[in-house]
Tab-separated table of C-alpha atoms and ligand atoms in Angstrom:
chain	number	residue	atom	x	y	z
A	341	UNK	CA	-13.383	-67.101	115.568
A	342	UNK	CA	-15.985	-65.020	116.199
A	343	UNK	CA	-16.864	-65.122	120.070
A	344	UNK	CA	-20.906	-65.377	121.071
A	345	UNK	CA	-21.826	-62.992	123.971
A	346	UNK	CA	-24.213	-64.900	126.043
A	347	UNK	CA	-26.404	-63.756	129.402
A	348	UNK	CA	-26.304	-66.147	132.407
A	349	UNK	CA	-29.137	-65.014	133.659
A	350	UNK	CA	-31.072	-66.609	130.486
A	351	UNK	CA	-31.486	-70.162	130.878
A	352	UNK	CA	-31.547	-70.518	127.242
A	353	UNK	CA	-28.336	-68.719	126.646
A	354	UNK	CA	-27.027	-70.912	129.364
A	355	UNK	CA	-28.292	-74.206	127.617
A	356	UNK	CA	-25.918	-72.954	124.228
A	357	UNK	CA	-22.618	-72.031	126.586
A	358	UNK	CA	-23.384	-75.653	128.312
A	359	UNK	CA	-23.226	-77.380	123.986
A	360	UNK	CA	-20.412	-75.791	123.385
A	361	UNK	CA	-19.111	-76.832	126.491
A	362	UNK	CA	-19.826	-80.348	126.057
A	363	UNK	CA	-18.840	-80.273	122.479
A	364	UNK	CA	-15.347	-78.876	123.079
A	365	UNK	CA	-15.042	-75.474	122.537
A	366	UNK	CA	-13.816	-72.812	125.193
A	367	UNK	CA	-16.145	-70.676	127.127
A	368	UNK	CA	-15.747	-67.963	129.969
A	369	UNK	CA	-18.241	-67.577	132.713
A	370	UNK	CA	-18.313	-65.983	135.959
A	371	UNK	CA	-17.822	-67.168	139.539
A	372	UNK	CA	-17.602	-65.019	142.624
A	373	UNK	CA	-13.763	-64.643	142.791
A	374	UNK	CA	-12.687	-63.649	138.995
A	375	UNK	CA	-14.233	-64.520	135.387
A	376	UNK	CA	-12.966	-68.131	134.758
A	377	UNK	CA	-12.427	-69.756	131.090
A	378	UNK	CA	-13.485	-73.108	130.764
A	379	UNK	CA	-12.855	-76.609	128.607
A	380	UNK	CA	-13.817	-80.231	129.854
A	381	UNK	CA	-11.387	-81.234	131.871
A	382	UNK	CA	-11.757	-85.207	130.337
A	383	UNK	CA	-11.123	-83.765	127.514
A	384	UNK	CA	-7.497	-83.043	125.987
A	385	UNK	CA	-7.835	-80.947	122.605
A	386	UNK	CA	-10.510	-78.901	124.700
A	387	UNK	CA	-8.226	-78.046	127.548
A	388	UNK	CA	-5.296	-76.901	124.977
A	389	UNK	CA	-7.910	-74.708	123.573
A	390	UNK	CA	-7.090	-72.849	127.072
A	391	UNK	CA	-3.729	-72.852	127.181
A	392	UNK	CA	-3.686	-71.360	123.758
A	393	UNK	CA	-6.283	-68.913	124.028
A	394	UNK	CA	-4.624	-67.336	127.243
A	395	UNK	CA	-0.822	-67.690	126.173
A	396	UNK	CA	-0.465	-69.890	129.338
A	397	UNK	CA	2.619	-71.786	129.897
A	398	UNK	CA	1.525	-75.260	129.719
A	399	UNK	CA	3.129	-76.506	132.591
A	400	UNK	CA	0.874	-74.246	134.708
A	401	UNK	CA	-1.705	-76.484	135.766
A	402	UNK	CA	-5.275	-75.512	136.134
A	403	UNK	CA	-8.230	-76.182	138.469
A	404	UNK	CA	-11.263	-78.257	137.782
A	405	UNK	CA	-14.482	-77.099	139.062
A	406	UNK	CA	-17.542	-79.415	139.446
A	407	UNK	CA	-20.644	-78.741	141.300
A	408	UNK	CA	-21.360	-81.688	143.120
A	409	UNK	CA	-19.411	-83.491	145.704
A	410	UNK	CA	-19.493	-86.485	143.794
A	411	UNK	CA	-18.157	-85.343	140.795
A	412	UNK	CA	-14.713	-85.258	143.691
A	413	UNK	CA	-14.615	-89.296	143.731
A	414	UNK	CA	-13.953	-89.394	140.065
A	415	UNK	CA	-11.173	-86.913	140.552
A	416	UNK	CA	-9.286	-88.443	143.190
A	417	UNK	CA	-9.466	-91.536	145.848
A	418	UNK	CA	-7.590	-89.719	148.756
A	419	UNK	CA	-10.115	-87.130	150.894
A	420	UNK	CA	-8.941	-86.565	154.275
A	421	UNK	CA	-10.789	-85.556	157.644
A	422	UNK	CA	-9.619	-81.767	156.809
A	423	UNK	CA	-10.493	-81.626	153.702
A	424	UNK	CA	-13.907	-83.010	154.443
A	425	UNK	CA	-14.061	-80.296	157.402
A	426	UNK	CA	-13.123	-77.682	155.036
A	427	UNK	CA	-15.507	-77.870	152.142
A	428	UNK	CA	-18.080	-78.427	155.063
A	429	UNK	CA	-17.323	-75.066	156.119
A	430	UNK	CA	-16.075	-73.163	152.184
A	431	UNK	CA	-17.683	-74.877	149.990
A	432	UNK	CA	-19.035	-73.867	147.335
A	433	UNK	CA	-16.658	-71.128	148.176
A	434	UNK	CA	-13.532	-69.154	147.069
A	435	UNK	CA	-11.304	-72.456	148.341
A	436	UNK	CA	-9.667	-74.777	146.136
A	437	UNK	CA	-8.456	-77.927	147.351
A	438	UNK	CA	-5.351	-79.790	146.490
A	439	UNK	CA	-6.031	-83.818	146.202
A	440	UNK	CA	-3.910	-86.865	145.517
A	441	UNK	CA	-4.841	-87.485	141.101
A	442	UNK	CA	-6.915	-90.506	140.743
A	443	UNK	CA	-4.408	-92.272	138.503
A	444	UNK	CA	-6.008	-91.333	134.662
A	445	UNK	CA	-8.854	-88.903	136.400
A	446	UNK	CA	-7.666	-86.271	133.623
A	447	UNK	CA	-5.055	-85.342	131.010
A	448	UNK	CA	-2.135	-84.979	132.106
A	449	UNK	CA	-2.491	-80.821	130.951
A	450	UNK	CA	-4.820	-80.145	133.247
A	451	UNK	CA	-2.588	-81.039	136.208
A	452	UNK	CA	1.049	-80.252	134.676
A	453	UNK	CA	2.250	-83.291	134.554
A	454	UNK	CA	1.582	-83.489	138.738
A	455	UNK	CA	0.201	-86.262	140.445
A	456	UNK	CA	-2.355	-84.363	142.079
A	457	UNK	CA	-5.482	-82.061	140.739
A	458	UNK	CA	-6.993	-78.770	142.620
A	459	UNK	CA	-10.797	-78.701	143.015
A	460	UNK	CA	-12.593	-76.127	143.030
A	461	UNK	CA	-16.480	-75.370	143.671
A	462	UNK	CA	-17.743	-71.789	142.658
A	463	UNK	CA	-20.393	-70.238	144.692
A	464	UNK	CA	-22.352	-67.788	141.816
A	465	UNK	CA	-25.190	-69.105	140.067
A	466	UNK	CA	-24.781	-68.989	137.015
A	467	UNK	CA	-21.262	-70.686	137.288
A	468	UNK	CA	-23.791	-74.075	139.068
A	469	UNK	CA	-26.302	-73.364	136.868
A	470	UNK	CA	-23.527	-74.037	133.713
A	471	UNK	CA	-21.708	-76.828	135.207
A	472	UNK	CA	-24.666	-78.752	136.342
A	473	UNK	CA	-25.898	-78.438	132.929
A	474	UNK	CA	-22.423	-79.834	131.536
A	475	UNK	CA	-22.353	-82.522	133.873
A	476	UNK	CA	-18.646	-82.992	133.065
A	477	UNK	CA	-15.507	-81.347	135.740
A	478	UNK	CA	-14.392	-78.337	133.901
A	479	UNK	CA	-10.950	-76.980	133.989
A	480	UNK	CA	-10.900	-73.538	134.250
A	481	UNK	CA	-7.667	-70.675	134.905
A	482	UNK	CA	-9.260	-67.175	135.196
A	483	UNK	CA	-10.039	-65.651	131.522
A	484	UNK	CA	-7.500	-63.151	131.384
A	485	UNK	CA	-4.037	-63.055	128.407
A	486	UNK	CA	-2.086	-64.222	131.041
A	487	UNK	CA	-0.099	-62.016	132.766
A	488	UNK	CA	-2.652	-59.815	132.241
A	489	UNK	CA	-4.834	-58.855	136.084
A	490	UNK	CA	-7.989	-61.377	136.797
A	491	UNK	CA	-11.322	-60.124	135.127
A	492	UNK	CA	-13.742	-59.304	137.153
A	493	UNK	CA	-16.092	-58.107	135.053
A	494	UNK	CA	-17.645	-59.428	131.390
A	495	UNK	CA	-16.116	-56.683	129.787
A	496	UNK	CA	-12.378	-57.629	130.895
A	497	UNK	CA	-12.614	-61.112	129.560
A	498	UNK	CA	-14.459	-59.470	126.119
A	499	UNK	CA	-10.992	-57.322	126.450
A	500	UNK	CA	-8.748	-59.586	126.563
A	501	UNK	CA	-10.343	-62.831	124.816
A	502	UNK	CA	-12.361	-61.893	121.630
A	503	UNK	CA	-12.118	-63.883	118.766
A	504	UNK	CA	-9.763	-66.390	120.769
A	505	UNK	CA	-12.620	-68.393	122.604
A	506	UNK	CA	-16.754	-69.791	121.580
A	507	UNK	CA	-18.608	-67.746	124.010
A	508	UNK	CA	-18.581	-65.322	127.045
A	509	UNK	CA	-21.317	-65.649	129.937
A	510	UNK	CA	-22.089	-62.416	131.117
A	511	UNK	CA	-22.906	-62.648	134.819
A	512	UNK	CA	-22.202	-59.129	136.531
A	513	UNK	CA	-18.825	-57.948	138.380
A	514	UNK	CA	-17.326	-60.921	141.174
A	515	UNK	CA	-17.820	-59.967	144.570
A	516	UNK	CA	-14.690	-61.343	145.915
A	517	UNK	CA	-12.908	-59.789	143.231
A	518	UNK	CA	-9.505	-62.198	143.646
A	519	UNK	CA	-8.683	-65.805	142.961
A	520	UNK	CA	-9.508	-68.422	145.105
A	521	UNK	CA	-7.443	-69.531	148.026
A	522	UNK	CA	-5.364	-72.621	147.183
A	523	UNK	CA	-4.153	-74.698	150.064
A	524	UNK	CA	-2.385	-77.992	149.473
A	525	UNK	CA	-3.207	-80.890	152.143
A	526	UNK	CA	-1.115	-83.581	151.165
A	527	UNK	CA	1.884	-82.755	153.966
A	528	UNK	CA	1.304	-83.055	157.674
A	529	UNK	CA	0.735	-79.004	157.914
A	530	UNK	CA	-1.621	-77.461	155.697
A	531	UNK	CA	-0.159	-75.032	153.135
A	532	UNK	CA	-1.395	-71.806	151.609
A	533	UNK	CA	-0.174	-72.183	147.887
A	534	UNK	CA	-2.096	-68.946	146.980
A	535	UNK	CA	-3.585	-66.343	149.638
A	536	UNK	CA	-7.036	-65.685	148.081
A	537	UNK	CA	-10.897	-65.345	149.088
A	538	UNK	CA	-10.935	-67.500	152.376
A	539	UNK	CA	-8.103	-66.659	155.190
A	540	UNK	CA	-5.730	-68.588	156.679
A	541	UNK	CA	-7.901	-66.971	159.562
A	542	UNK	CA	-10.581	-68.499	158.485
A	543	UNK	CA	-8.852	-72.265	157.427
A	544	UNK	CA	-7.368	-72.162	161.087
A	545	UNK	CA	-10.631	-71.680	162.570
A	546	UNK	CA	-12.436	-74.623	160.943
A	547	UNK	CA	-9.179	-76.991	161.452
A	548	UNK	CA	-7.996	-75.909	164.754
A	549	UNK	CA	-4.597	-76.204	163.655
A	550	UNK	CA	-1.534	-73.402	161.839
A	551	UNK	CA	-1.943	-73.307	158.443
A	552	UNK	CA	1.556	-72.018	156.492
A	553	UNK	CA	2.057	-69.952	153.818
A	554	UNK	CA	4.524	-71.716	151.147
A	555	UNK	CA	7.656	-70.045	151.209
A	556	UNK	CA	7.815	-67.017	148.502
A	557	UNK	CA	9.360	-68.478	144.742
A	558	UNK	CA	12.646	-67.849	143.953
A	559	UNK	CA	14.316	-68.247	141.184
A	560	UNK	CA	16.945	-70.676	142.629
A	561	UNK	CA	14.094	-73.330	142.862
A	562	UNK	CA	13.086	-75.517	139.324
A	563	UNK	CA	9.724	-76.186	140.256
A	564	UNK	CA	7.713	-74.269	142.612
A	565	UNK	CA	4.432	-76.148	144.668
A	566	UNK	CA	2.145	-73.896	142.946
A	567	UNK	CA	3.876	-73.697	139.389
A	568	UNK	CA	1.855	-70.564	138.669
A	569	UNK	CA	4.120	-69.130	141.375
A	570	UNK	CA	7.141	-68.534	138.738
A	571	UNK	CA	5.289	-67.227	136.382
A	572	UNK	CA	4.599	-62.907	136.397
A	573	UNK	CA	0.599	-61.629	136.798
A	574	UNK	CA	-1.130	-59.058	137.126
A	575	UNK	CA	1.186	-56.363	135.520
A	576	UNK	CA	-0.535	-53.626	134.368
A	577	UNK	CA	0.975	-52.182	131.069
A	578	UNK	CA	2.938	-49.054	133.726
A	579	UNK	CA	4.872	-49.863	136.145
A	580	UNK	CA	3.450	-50.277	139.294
A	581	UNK	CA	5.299	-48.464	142.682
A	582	UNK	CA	3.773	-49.519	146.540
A	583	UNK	CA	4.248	-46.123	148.582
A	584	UNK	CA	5.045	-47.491	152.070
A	585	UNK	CA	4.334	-45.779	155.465
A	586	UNK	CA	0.896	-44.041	157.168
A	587	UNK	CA	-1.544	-42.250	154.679
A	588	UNK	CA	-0.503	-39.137	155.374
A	589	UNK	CA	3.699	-40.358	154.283
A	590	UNK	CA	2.385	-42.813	151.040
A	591	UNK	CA	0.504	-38.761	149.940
A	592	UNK	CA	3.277	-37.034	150.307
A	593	UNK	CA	4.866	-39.432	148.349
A	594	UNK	CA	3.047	-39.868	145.554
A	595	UNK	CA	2.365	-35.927	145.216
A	596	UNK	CA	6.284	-35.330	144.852
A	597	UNK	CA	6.684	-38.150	142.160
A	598	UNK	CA	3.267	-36.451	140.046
A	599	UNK	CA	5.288	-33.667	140.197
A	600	UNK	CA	8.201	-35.583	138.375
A	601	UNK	CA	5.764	-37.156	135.762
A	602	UNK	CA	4.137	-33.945	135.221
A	603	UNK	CA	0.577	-35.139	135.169
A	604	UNK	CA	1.557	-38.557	133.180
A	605	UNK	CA	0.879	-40.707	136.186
A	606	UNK	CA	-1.582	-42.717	137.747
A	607	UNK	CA	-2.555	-43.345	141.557
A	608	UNK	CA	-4.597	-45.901	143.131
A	609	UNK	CA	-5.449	-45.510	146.673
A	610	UNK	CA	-8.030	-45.972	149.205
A	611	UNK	CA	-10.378	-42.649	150.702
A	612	UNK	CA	-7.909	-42.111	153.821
A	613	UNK	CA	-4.929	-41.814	151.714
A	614	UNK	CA	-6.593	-39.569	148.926
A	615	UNK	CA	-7.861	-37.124	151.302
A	616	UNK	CA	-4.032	-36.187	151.942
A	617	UNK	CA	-2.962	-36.116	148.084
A	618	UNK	CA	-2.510	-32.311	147.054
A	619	UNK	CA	-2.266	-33.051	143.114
A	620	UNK	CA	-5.322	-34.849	141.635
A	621	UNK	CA	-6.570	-35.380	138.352
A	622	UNK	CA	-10.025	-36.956	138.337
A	623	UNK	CA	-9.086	-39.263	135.000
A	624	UNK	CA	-5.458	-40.178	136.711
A	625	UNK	CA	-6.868	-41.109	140.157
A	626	UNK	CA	-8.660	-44.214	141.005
A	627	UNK	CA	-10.419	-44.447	144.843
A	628	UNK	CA	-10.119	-48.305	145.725
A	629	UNK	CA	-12.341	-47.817	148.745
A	630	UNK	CA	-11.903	-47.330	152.712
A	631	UNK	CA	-9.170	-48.620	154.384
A	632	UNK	CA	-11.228	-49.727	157.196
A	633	UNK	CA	-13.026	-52.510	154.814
A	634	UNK	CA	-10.031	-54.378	152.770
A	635	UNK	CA	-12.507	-56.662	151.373
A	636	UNK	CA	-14.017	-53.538	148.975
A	637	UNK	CA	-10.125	-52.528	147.946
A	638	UNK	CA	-9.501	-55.903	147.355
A	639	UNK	CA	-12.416	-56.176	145.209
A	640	UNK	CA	-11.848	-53.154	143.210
A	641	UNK	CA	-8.182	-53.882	142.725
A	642	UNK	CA	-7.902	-55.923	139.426
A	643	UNK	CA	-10.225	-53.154	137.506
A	644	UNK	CA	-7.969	-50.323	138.579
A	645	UNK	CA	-5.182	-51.721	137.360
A	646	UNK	CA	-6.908	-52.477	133.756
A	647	UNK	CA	-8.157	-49.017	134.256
A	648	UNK	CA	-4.808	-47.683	133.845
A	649	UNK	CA	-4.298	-49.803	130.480
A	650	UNK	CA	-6.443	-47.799	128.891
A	651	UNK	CA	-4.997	-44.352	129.646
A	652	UNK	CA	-1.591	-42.337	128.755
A	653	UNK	CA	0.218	-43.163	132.463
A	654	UNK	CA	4.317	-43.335	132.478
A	655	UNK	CA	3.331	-45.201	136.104
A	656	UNK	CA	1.131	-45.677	138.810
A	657	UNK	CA	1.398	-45.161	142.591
A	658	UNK	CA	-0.373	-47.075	144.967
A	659	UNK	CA	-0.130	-47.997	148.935
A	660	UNK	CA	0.321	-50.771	151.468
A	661	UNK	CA	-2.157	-52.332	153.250
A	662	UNK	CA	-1.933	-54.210	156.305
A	663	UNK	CA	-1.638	-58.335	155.655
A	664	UNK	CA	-4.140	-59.792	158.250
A	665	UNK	CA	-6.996	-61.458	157.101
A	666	UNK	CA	-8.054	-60.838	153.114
A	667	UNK	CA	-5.078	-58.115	153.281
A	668	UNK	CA	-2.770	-61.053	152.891
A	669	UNK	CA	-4.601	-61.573	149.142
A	670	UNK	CA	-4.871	-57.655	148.317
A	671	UNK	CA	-0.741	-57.810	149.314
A	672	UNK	CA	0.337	-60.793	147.153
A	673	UNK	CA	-1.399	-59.024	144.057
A	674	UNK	CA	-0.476	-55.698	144.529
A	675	UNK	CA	2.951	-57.333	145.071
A	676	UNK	CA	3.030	-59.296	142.146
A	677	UNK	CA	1.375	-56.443	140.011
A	678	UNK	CA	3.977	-54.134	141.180
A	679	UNK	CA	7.181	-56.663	140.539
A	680	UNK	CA	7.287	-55.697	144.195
A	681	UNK	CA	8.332	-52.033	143.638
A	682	UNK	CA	8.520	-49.762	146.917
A	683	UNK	CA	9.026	-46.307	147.624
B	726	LIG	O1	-10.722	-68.264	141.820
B	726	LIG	C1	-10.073	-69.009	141.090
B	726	LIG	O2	-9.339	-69.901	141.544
B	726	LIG	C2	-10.199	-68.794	139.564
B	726	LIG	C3	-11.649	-69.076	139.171
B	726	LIG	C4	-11.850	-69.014	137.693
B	726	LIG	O3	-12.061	-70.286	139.696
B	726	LIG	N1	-9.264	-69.622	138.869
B	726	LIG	C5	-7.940	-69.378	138.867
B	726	LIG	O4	-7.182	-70.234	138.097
B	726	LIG	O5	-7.429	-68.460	139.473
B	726	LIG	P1	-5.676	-69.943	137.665
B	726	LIG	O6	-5.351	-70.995	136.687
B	726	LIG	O7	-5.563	-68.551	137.214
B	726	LIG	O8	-4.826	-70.227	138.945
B	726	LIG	C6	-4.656	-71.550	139.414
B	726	LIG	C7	-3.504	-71.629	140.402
B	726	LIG	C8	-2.161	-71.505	139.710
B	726	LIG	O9	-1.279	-70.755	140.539
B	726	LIG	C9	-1.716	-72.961	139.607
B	726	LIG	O10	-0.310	-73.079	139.550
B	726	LIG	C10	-2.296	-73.556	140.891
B	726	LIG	O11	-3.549	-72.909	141.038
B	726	LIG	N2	-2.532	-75.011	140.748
B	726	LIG	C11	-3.419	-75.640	139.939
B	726	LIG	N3	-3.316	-76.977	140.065
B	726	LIG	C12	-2.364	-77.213	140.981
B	726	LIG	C13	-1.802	-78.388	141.539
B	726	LIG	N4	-2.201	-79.609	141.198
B	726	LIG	N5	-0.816	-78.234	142.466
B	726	LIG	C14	-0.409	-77.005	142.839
B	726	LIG	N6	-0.907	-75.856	142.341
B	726	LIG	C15	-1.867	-75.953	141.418
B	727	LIG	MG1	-4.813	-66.696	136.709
């Protein structure tokens, strides 16, 4: 299949991604978190179009994004206070929201075989310009092999799915740069099932109540409340090591195990910790940004780790970051990117 390169920023380009949209086919646009890849959700051949594309297990469910309210009353019957108080406040936003399934609302693929659906609305324009022009909910995982990190820019997505899907939407690099936040309000305690754009900070604020994190996936447990949980992401092709303590201690680190790789190494790392690194090798060393503004690190994290896919590297050293606040979604991908390795 040969895959059509269209700009969201021409209406007209946007009017073809919307037909194919609407007559099946698999298209990836971009939102402010990551790059999504989307099929109607109503529709079932069109959603395994997805699964296929991406290699995605298919009990990994997926989330639908619409672009009106109203599009939520076909989805599902059951909208609480909260959630009403939360896409008040985040939507259209980086928060997806898990709801009780309408009985029928969608194929059973798009949800995994669960009785309830996550909603999403994007806030980037040309993601509301496209699905107001479809007019249908569109499921959507984020257009990356899976496995593979988030794309967060046109390019990454061209990477990973040319020839596999009908058309890309270019529409710059994401700002948030990771996945949405998905928080599950069907128990009496709100629950993080993913740490992403908007902080449990933030969803405690607007509720006035704790918000949990679900308890990490282990392999004891069948079925995980986010069944993407099980699965690995974000692995770059080298393994990936977390160099623990201050700046100054994760440098000193990293500069003895260069030493061991003899140049054939990678390091990502933010300003602070650079400044202490002895050994550097401007193709080998990626600068995520300042400590002192996570958001930025967290925003360049997905294209340093395709960065190293594309050069010789036996591995790649980064660093810890404190978990407050976005830090909690830069930590669970740097985690699961690293298979949490530590030095
Ligand atoms: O920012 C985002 O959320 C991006 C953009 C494209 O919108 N999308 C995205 O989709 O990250 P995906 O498929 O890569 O991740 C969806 C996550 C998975 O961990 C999945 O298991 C979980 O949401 N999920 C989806 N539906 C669910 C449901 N009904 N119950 C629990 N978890 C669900
Ligand atoms: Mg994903």
């Amino acid at each position: 299949m040969k895959t059509k390169l269209l700009r969201g920023e021409q209406e007209k380009e946007l009017q073809e991604a919307a037909q194919l949209l609407r007559s099946g086919e698999t298209v990836a646009f971009p939102t402010e978190t990551v790059y999504g890849l989307g099929a109607n959700a109503l529709d079932e051949t069109a959603v395994h179009k997805i699964y296929q594309a991406k290699g995605r297990p298919s009990d990994n469910p997926l989330i639908v994004h619409i672009y009106d309210r109203k599009q939520l009353l076909e989805l599902t019957d059951q909208v609480s206070d909260t959630a009403v108080q939360l896409m008040d406040a985040f939507w259209p936003g980086p928060l997806t929201l898990i709801f009780k399934r309408r009985e029928g609302a969608v194929p059973s693929c798009v949800t995994g075989g669960l009785d309830t659906v996550a909603v999403r609305m994007p806030n980037h324009p040309v993601a509301q310009r496209l699905l107001t022009l479809v007019d249908l909910p569109i499921a959507a995982p984020s257009a990356n092999l899976s496995g593979k990190p988030s794309p967060t820019a046109a390019s990454h997505v061209q990477h990973d799915l040319d020839g596999r899907i009908a058309a890309i939407v270019s529409g710059g690099c994401c700002a948030v740069g990771v996945e949405s936040t998905v928080l599950d309000l069907s128990g009496k305690i709100p629950v993080i099932l993913r740490p992403g754009g908007v902080t449990k900070e933030q969803l405690e604020q607007v509720i006035k109540t704790e918000v949990l994190y679900a308890a990490p996936y282990t392999s004891a447990e069948k079925t995980p409340r986010a069944p993407g949980m099980k699965y690995t992401h974000y692995a770059p092709d080298a393994p990936l090591y977390i160099c623990t303590g201050t700046p100054e201690e994760a440098a000193g680190k990293i500069d003895q195990r260069l030493e061991m790789h003899k140049g054939k190494a990678g390091v990502m790392l933010s300003m602070q910790t650079l400044r202490f690194l002895e050994n550097k090798d401007e193709n080998l060393v990626v600068n995520l940004g300042s400590r002192e503004d996570l958001k930025q690190i967290t925003c360049n994290l997905f294209a340093a780790l395709r960065y190293f896919d594309g050069v010789d590297v036996e591995a790649i050293y980064t660093e810890n970051f404190p978990t407050e606040e976005i830090g909690a979604a830069l930590m669970n991908r740097l985690n699961k990117a690293a298979g949490s390795k530590k030095i």
